[in-house]
mmCIF file of C-alpha atoms in Angstrom:
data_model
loop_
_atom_site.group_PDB
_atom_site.id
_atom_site.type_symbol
_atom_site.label_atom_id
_atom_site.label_comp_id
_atom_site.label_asym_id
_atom_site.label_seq_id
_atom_site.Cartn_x
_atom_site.Cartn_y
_atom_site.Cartn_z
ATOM 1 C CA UNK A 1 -6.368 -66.483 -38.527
ATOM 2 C CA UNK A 2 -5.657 -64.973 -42.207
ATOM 3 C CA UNK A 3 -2.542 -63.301 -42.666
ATOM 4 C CA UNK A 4 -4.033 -59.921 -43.458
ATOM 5 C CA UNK A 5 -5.679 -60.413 -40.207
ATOM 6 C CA UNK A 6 -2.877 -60.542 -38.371
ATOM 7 C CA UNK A 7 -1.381 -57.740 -39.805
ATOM 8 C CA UNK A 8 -4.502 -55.711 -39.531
ATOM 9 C CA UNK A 9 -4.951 -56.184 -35.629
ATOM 10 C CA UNK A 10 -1.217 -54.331 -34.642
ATOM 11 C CA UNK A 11 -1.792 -51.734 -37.133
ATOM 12 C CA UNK A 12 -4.719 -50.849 -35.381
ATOM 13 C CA UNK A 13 -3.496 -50.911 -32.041
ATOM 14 C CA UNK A 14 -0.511 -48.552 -33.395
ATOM 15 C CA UNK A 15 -3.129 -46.254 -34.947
ATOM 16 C CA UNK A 16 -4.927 -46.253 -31.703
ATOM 17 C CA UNK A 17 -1.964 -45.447 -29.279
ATOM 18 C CA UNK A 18 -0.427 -42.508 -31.513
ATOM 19 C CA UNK A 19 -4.926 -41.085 -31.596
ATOM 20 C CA UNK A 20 -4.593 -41.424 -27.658
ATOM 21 C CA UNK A 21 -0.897 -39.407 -27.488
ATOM 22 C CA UNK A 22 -2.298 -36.677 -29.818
ATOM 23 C CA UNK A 23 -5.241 -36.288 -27.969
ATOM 24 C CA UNK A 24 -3.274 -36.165 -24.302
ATOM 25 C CA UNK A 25 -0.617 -33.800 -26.467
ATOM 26 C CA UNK A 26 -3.892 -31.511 -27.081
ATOM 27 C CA UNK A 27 -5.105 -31.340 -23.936
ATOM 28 C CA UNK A 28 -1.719 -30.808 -22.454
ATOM 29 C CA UNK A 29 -1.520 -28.104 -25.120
ATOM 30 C CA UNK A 30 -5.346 -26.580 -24.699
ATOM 31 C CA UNK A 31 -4.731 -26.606 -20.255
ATOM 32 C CA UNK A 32 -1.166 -24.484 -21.090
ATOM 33 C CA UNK A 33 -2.491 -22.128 -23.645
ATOM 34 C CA UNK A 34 -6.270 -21.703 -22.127
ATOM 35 C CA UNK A 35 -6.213 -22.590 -18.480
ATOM 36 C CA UNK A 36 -3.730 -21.962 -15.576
ATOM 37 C CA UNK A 37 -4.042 -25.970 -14.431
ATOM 38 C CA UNK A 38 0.499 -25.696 -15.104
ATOM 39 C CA UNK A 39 0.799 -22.848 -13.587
ATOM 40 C CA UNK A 40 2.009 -21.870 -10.122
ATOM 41 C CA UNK A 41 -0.126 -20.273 -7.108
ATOM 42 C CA UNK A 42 1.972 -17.010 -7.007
ATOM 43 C CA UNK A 43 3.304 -14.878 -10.100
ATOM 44 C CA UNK A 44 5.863 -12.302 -10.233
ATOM 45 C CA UNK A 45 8.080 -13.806 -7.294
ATOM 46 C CA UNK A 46 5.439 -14.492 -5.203
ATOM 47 C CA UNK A 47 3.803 -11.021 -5.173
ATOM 48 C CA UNK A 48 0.258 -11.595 -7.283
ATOM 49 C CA UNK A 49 -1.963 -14.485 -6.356
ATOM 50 C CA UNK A 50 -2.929 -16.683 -9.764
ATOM 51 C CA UNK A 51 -5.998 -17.150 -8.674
ATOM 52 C CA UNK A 52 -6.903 -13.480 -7.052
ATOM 53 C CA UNK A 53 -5.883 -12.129 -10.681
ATOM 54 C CA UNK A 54 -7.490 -14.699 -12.779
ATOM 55 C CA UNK A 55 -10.750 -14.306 -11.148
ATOM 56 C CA UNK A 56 -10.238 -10.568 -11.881
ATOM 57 C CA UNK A 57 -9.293 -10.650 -14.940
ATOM 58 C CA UNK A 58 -12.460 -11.560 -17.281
ATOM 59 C CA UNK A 59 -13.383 -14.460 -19.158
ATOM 60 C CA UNK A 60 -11.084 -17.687 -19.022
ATOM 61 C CA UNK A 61 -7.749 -18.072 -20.401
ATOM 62 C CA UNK A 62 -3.935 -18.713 -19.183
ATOM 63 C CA UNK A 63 -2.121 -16.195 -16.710
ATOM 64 C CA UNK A 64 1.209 -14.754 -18.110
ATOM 65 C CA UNK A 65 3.461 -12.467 -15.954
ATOM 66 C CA UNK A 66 6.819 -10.046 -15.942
ATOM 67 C CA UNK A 67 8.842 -9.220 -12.963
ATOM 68 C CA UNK A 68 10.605 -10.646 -10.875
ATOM 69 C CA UNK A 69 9.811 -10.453 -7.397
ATOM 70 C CA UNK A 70 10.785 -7.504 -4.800
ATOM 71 C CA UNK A 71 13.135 -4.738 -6.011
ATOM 72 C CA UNK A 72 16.473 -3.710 -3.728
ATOM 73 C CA UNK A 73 14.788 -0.378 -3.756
ATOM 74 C CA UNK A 74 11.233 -1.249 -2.827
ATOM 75 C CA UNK A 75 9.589 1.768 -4.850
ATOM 76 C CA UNK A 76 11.135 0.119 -8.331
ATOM 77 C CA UNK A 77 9.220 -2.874 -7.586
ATOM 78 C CA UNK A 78 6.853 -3.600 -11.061
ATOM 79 C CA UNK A 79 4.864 -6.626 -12.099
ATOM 80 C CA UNK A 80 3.162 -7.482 -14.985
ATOM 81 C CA UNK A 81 0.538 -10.163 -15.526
ATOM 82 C CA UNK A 82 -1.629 -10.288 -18.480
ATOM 83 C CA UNK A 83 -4.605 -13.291 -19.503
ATOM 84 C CA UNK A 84 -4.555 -14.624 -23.000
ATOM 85 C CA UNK A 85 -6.169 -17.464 -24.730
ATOM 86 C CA UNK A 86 -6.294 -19.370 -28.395
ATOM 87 C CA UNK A 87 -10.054 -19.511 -28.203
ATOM 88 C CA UNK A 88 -12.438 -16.817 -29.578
ATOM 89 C CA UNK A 89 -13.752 -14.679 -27.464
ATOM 90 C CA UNK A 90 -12.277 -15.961 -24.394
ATOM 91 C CA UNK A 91 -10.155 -13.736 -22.161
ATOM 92 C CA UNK A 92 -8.173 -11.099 -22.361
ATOM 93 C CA UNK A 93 -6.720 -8.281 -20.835
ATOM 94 C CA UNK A 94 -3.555 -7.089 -18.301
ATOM 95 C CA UNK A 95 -2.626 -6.004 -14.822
ATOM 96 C CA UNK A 96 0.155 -3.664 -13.686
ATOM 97 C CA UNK A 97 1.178 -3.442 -10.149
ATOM 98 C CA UNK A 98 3.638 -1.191 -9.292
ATOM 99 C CA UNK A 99 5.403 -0.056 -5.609
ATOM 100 C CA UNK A 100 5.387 4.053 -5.741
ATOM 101 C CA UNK A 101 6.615 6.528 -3.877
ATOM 102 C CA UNK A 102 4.095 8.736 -3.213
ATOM 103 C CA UNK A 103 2.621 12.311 -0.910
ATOM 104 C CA UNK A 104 0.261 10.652 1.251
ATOM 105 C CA UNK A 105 -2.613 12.388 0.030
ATOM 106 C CA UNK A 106 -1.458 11.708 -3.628
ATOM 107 C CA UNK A 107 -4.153 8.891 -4.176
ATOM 108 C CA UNK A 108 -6.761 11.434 -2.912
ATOM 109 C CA UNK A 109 -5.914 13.847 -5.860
ATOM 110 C CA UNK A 110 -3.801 13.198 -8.912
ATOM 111 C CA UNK A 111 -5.061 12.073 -11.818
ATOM 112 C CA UNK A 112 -3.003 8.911 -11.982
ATOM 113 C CA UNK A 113 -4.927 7.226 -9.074
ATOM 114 C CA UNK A 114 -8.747 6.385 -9.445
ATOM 115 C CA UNK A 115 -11.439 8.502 -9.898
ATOM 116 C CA UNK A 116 -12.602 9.468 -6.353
ATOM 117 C CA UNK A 117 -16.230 10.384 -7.855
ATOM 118 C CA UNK A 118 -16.150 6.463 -8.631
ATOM 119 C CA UNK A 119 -13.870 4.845 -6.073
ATOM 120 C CA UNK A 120 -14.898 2.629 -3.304
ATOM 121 C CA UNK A 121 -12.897 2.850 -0.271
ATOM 122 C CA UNK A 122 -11.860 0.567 2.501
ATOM 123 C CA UNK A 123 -10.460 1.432 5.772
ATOM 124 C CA UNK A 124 -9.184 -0.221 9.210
ATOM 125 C CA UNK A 125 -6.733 -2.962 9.423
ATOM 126 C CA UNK A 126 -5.708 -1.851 5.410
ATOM 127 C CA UNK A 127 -6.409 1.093 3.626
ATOM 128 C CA UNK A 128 -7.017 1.769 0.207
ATOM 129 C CA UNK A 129 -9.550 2.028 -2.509
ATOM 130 C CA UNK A 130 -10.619 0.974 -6.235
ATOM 131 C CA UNK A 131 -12.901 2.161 -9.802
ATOM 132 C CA UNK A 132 -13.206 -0.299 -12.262
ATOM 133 C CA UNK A 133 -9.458 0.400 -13.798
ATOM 134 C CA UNK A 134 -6.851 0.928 -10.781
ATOM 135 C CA UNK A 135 -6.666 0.512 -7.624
ATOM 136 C CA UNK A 136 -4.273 1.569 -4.146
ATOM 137 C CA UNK A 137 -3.444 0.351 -0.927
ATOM 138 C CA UNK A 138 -1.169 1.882 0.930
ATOM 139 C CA UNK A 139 2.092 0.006 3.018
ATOM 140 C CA UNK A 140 2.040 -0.703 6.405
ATOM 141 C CA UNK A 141 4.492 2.812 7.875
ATOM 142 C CA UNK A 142 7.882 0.365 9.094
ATOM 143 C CA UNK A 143 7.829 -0.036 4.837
ATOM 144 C CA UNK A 144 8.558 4.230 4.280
ATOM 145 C CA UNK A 145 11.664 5.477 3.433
ATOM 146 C CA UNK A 146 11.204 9.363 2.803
ATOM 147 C CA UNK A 147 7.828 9.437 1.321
ATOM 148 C CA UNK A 148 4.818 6.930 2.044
ATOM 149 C CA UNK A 149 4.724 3.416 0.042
ATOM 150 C CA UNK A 150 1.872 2.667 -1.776
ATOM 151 C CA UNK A 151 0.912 -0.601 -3.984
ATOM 152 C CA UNK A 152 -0.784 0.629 -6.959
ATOM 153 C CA UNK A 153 -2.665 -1.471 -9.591
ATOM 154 C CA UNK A 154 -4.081 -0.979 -12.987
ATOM 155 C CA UNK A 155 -6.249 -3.012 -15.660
ATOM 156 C CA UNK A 156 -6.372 -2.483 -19.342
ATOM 157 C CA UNK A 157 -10.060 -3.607 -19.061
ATOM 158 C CA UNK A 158 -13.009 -2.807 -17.033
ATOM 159 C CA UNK A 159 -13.175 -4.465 -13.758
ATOM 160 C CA UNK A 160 -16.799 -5.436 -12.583
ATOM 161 C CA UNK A 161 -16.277 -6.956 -8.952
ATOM 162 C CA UNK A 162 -14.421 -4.301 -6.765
ATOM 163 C CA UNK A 163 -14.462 -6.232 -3.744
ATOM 164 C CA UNK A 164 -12.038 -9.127 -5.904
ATOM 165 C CA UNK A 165 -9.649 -6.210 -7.223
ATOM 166 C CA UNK A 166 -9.385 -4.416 -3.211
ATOM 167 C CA UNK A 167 -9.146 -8.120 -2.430
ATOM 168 C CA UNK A 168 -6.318 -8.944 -5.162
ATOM 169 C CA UNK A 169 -4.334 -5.680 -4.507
ATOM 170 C CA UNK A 170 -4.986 -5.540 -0.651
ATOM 171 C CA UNK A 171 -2.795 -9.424 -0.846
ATOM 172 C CA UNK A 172 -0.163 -8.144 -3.381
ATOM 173 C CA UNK A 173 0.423 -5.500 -0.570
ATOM 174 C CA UNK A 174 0.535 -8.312 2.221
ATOM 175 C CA UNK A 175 2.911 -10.350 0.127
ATOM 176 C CA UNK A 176 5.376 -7.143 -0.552
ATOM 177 C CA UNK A 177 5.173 -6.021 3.180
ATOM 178 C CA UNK A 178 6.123 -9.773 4.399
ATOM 179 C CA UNK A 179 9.060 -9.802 1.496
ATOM 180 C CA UNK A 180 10.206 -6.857 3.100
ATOM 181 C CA UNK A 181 9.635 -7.901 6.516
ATOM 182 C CA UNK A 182 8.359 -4.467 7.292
ATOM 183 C CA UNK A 183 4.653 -5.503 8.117
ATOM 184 C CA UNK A 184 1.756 -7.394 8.298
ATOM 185 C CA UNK A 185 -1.509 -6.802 6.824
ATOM 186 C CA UNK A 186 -4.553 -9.566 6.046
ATOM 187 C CA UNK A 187 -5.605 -11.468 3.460
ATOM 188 C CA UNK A 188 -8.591 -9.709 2.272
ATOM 189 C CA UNK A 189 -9.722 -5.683 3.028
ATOM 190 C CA UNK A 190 -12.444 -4.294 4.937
ATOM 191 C CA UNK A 191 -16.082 -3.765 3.841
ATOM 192 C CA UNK A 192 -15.941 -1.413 0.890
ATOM 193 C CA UNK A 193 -17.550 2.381 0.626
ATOM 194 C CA UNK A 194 -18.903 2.535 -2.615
ATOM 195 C CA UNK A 195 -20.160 5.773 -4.366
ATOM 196 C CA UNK A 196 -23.822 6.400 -3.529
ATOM 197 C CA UNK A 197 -24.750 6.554 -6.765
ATOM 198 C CA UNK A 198 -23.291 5.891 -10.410
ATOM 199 C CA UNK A 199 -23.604 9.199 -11.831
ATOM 200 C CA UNK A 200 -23.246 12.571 -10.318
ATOM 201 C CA UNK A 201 -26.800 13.950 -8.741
ATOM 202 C CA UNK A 202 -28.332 16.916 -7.259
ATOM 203 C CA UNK A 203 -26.966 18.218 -4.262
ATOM 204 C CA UNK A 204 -29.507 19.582 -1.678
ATOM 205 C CA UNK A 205 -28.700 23.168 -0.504
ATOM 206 C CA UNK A 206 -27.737 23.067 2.999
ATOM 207 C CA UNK A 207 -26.418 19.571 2.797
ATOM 208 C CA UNK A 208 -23.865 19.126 -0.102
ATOM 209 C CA UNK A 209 -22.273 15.959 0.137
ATOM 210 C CA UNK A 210 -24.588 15.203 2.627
ATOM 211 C CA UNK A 211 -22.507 17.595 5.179
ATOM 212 C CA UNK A 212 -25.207 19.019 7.378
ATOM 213 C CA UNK A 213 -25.274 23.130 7.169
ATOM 214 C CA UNK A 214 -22.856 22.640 4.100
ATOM 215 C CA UNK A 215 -24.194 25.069 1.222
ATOM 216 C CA UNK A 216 -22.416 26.649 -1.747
ATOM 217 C CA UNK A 217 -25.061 29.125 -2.136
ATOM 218 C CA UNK A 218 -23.480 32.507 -3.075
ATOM 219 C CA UNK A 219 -20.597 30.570 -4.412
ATOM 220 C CA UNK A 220 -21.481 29.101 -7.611
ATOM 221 C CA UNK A 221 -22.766 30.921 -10.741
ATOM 222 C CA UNK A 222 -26.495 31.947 -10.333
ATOM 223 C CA UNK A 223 -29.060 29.981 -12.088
ATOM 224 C CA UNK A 224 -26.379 27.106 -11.835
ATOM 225 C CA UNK A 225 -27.565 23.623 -10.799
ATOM 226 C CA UNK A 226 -25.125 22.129 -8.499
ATOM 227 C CA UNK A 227 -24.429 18.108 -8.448
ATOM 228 C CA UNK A 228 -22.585 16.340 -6.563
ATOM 229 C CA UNK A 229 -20.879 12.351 -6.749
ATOM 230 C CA UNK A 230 -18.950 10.322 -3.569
ATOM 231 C CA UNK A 231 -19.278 8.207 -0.607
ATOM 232 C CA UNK A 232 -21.947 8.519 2.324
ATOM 233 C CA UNK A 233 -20.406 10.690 5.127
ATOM 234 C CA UNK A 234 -19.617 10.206 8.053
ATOM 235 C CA UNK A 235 -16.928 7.472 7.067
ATOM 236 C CA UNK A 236 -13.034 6.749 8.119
ATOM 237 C CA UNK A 237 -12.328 7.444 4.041
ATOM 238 C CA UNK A 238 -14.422 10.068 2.501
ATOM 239 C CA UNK A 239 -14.562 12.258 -0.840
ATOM 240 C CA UNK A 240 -17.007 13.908 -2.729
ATOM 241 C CA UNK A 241 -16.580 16.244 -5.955
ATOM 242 C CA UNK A 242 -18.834 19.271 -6.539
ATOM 243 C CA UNK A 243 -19.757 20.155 -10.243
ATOM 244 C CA UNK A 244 -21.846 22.186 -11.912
ATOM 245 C CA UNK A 245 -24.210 21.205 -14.325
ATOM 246 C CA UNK A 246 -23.562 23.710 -17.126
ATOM 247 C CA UNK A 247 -22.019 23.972 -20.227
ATOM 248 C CA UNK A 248 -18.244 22.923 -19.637
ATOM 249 C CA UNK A 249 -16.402 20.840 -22.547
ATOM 250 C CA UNK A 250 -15.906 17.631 -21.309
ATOM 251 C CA UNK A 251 -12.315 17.571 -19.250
ATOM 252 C CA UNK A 252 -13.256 20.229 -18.269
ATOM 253 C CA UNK A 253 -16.733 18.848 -16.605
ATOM 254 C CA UNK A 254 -15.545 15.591 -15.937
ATOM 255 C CA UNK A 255 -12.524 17.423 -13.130
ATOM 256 C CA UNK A 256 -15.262 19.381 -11.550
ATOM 257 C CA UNK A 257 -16.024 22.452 -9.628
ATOM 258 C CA UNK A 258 -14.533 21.071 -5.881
ATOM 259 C CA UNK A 259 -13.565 18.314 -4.643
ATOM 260 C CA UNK A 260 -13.379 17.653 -0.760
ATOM 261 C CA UNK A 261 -12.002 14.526 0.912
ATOM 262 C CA UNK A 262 -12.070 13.520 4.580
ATOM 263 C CA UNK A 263 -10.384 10.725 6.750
ATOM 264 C CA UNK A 264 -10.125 9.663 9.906
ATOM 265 C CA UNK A 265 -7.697 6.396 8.985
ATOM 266 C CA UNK A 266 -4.718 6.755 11.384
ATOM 267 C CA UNK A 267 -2.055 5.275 8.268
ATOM 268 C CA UNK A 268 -3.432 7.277 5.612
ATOM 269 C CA UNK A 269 -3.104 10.754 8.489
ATOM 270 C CA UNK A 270 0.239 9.660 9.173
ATOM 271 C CA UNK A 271 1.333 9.490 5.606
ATOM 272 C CA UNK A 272 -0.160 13.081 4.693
ATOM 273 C CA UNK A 273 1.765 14.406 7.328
ATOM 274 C CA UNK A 274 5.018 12.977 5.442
ATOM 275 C CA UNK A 275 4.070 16.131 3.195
ATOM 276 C CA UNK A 276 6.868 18.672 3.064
ATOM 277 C CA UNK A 277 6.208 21.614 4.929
ATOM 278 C CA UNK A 278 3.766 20.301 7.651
ATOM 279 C CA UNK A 279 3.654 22.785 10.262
ATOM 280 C CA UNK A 280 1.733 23.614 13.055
ATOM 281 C CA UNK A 281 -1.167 26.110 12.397
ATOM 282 C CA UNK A 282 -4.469 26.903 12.430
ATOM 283 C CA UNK A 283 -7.523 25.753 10.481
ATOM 284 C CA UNK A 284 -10.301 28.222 9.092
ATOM 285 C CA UNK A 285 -11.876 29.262 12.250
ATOM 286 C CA UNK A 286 -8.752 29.461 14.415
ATOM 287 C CA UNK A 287 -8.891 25.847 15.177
ATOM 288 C CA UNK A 288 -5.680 24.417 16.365
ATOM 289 C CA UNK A 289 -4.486 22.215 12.825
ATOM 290 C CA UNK A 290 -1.328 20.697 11.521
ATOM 291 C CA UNK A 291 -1.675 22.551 8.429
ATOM 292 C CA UNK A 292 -0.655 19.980 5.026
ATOM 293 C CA UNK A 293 -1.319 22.861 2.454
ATOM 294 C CA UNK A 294 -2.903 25.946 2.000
ATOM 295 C CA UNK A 295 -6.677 23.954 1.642
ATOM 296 C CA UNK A 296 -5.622 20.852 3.792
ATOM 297 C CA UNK A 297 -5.523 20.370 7.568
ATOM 298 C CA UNK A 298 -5.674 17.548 10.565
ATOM 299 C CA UNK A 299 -7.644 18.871 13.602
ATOM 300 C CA UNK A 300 -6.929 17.037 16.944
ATOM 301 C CA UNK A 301 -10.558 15.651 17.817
ATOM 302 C CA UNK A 302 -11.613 14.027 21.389
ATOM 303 C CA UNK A 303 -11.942 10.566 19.121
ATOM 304 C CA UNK A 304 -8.923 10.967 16.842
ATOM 305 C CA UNK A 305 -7.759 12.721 14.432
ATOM 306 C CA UNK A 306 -9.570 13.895 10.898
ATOM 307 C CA UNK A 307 -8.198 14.907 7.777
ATOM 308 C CA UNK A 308 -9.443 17.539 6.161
ATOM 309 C CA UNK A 309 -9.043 19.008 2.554
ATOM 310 C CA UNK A 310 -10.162 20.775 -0.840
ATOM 311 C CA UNK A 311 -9.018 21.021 -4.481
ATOM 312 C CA UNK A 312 -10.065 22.883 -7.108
ATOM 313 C CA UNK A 313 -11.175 21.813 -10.398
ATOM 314 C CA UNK A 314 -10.872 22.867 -14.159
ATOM 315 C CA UNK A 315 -14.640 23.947 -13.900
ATOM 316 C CA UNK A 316 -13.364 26.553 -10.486
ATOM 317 C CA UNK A 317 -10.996 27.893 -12.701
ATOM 318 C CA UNK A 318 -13.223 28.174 -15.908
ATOM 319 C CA UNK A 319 -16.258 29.684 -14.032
ATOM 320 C CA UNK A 320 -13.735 32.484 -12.196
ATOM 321 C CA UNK A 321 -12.922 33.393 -15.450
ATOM 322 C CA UNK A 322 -16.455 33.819 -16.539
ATOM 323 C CA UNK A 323 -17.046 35.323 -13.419
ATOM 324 C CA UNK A 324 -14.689 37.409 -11.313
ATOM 325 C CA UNK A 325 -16.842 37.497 -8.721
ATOM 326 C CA UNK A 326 -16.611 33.910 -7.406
ATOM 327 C CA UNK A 327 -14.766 33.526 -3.770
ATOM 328 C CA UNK A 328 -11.430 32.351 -3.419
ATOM 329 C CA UNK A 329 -10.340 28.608 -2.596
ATOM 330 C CA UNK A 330 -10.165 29.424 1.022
ATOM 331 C CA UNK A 331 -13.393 29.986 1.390
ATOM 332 C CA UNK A 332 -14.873 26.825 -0.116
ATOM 333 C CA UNK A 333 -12.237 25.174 1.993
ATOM 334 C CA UNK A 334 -13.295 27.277 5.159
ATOM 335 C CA UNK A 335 -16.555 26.279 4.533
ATOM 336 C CA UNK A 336 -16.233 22.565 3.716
ATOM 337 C CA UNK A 337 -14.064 22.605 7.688
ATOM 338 C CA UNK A 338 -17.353 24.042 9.478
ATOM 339 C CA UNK A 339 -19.846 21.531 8.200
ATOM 340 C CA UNK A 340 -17.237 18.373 7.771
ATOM 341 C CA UNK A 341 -15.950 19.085 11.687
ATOM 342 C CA UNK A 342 -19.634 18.413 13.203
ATOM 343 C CA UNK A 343 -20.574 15.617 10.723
ATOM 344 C CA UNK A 344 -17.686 13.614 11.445
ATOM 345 C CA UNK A 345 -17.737 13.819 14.923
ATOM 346 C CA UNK A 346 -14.638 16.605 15.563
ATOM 347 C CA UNK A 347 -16.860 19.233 17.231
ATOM 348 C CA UNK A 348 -14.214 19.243 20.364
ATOM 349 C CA UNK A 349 -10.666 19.163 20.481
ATOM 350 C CA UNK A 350 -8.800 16.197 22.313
ATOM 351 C CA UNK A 351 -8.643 16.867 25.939
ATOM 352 C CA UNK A 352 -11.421 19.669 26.022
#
């Protein structure tokens, strides 16, 4: 054997070991920067599953996350997980789970929880709902302090499977109710409600929001055509919004003319009656209610108890402006009780 071939053959070897490392290094470096291979099961202190998230999340990339588990005061309880990646076009995008303190109804009508013309709901042994940006359940009761707990998410990009988001947020609220020993609740949520349709459509006269005998003729602006967008009723979480198909700016079309909700979920009941100034009372028609509000109510039924309420919208107030004439709140809302109270089943009082 030459001498240069001696020295070639360890040079080689040398070259070849160090081409091996930097390709290991890579791929090391590629699975932490583009994959979640390193990273644990649970973010955040155990609150958000890895994989739950990264499946909602879209496109591929690695899982990064803020917060540090369960709060002393279970309402300042915030996590923060977010997907990035070094490749083009590859994932993106970041979740925000929070623990609020909340009016039980408060999911069912401020602005800051989905919109109910596009949520899906789910009901039974958890209850909450989901759009394609945010999502709620709400905390088993043993978890309230003053004022119902709910888990709240949000995404900073569109969402496409709802049933992975309810599932994702419906197991963050399992894994905050267990840190708090204070309740449990499963794995995954019920079958979801969706909307019955994408966009708001034309509601039949004498069944608006497919409420048998419900009509809003007389009530709206003549010559107006009336729409309407929400879940199928009869269900145990219910809403649809009433708008009119006129010339409204857009905030002001997008809120709507009325929107009712309905439920018949025993957690989400108790936590509306957590509102301040719950009082016994009567519903429109001399029903006897716990009256919530001025437009909200629970009737005693013979199978349960059903929730019952109304809210106006920036279009209501608009159109009263335009035209004096229109009826007050109370008698949408008086309405609304009449058709909702034989659709969902609450035509008799318990014990009658």
């Amino acid at each position: 054997m030459s001498t240069a071939e001696g020295r070639t053959r360890p040079g080689w070897k040398v070259w070849a070991a160090g081409a091996v490392l930097v390709v290991v290094v890579a791929g090391l470096l590629h699975g932490y920067r583009n994959t979640n291979v390193l990273t644990g099961g649970r973010l955040c202190g155990g609150l958000v599953s890895t994989a739950k998230a990264d499946a909602v999340l879209p496109g591929s990339g690695r899982l990064d996350a803020e917060g540090d588990g369960l709060a002393d005061e279970l309402k300042d309880t915030l996590c923060e997980v977010g997907k990035s990646s070094v490749v083009l076009g590859s994932g993106k995008g970041t979740l925000t789970f929070r623990v609020r303190a909340e009016d039980g109804d408060a999911p069912l009508k401020d602005e800051a929880w989905p919109e109910l013309s596009e949520e899906s709901f789910f009901s039974g042994k958890v209850t909450g709902g989901v759009d394609k940006y945010r999502g709620w359940v709400l905390l088993p009761e043993k978890c309230w302090a003053e004022q119902p707990l709910v888990v709240g998410a949000s995404s900073s990009e569109p969402i496409s499977d709802s049933t992975a988001f309810a599932a994702l947020i419906t197991d963050a609220a399992r894994a905050v109710a267990a840190g708090a020993a204070c309740g449990d609740l499963p794995e995954e949520p019920g079958t979801l409600l969706p909307p019955r349709s994408e966009a708001a459509r034309p509601a039949s006269d004498g069944r608006v929001c497919g409420l048998d005998g419900f009509s809003v003729r007389g009530q709206v602006p003549a010559d107006t055509e009336v729409l309407e967008a929400g879940q199928r009723a009869p269900a145990d979480l219910w809403s649809c919004t009433v708008s009119l198909d006129d010339d409204s700016r857009g905030p002001v079309r997008a809120d709507g003319f009325m929107t009712y909700t309905a439920s018949r979920d025993p957690l989400l009941i108790a936590a509306v009656r957590k509102a301040p100034g719950t009082s016994k009372g009567e519903a429109p028609g001399g029903r006897e209610a716990e009256v919530v509000e001025s437009t909200g109510v629970v009737l005693p039924c013979a199978r349960g108890e059903l929730y019952l309420a109304a809210e106006s919208g920036l279009q209501y107030s608009e159109a009263r402006k335009r035209h004096p004439d229109l009826p007050g709140r109370d008698t949408y809302f008086a309405s609304f009780v009449k058709a909702a109270t034989e659709t969902f089943g609450c035509g008799t009082t318990a014990g009658r």
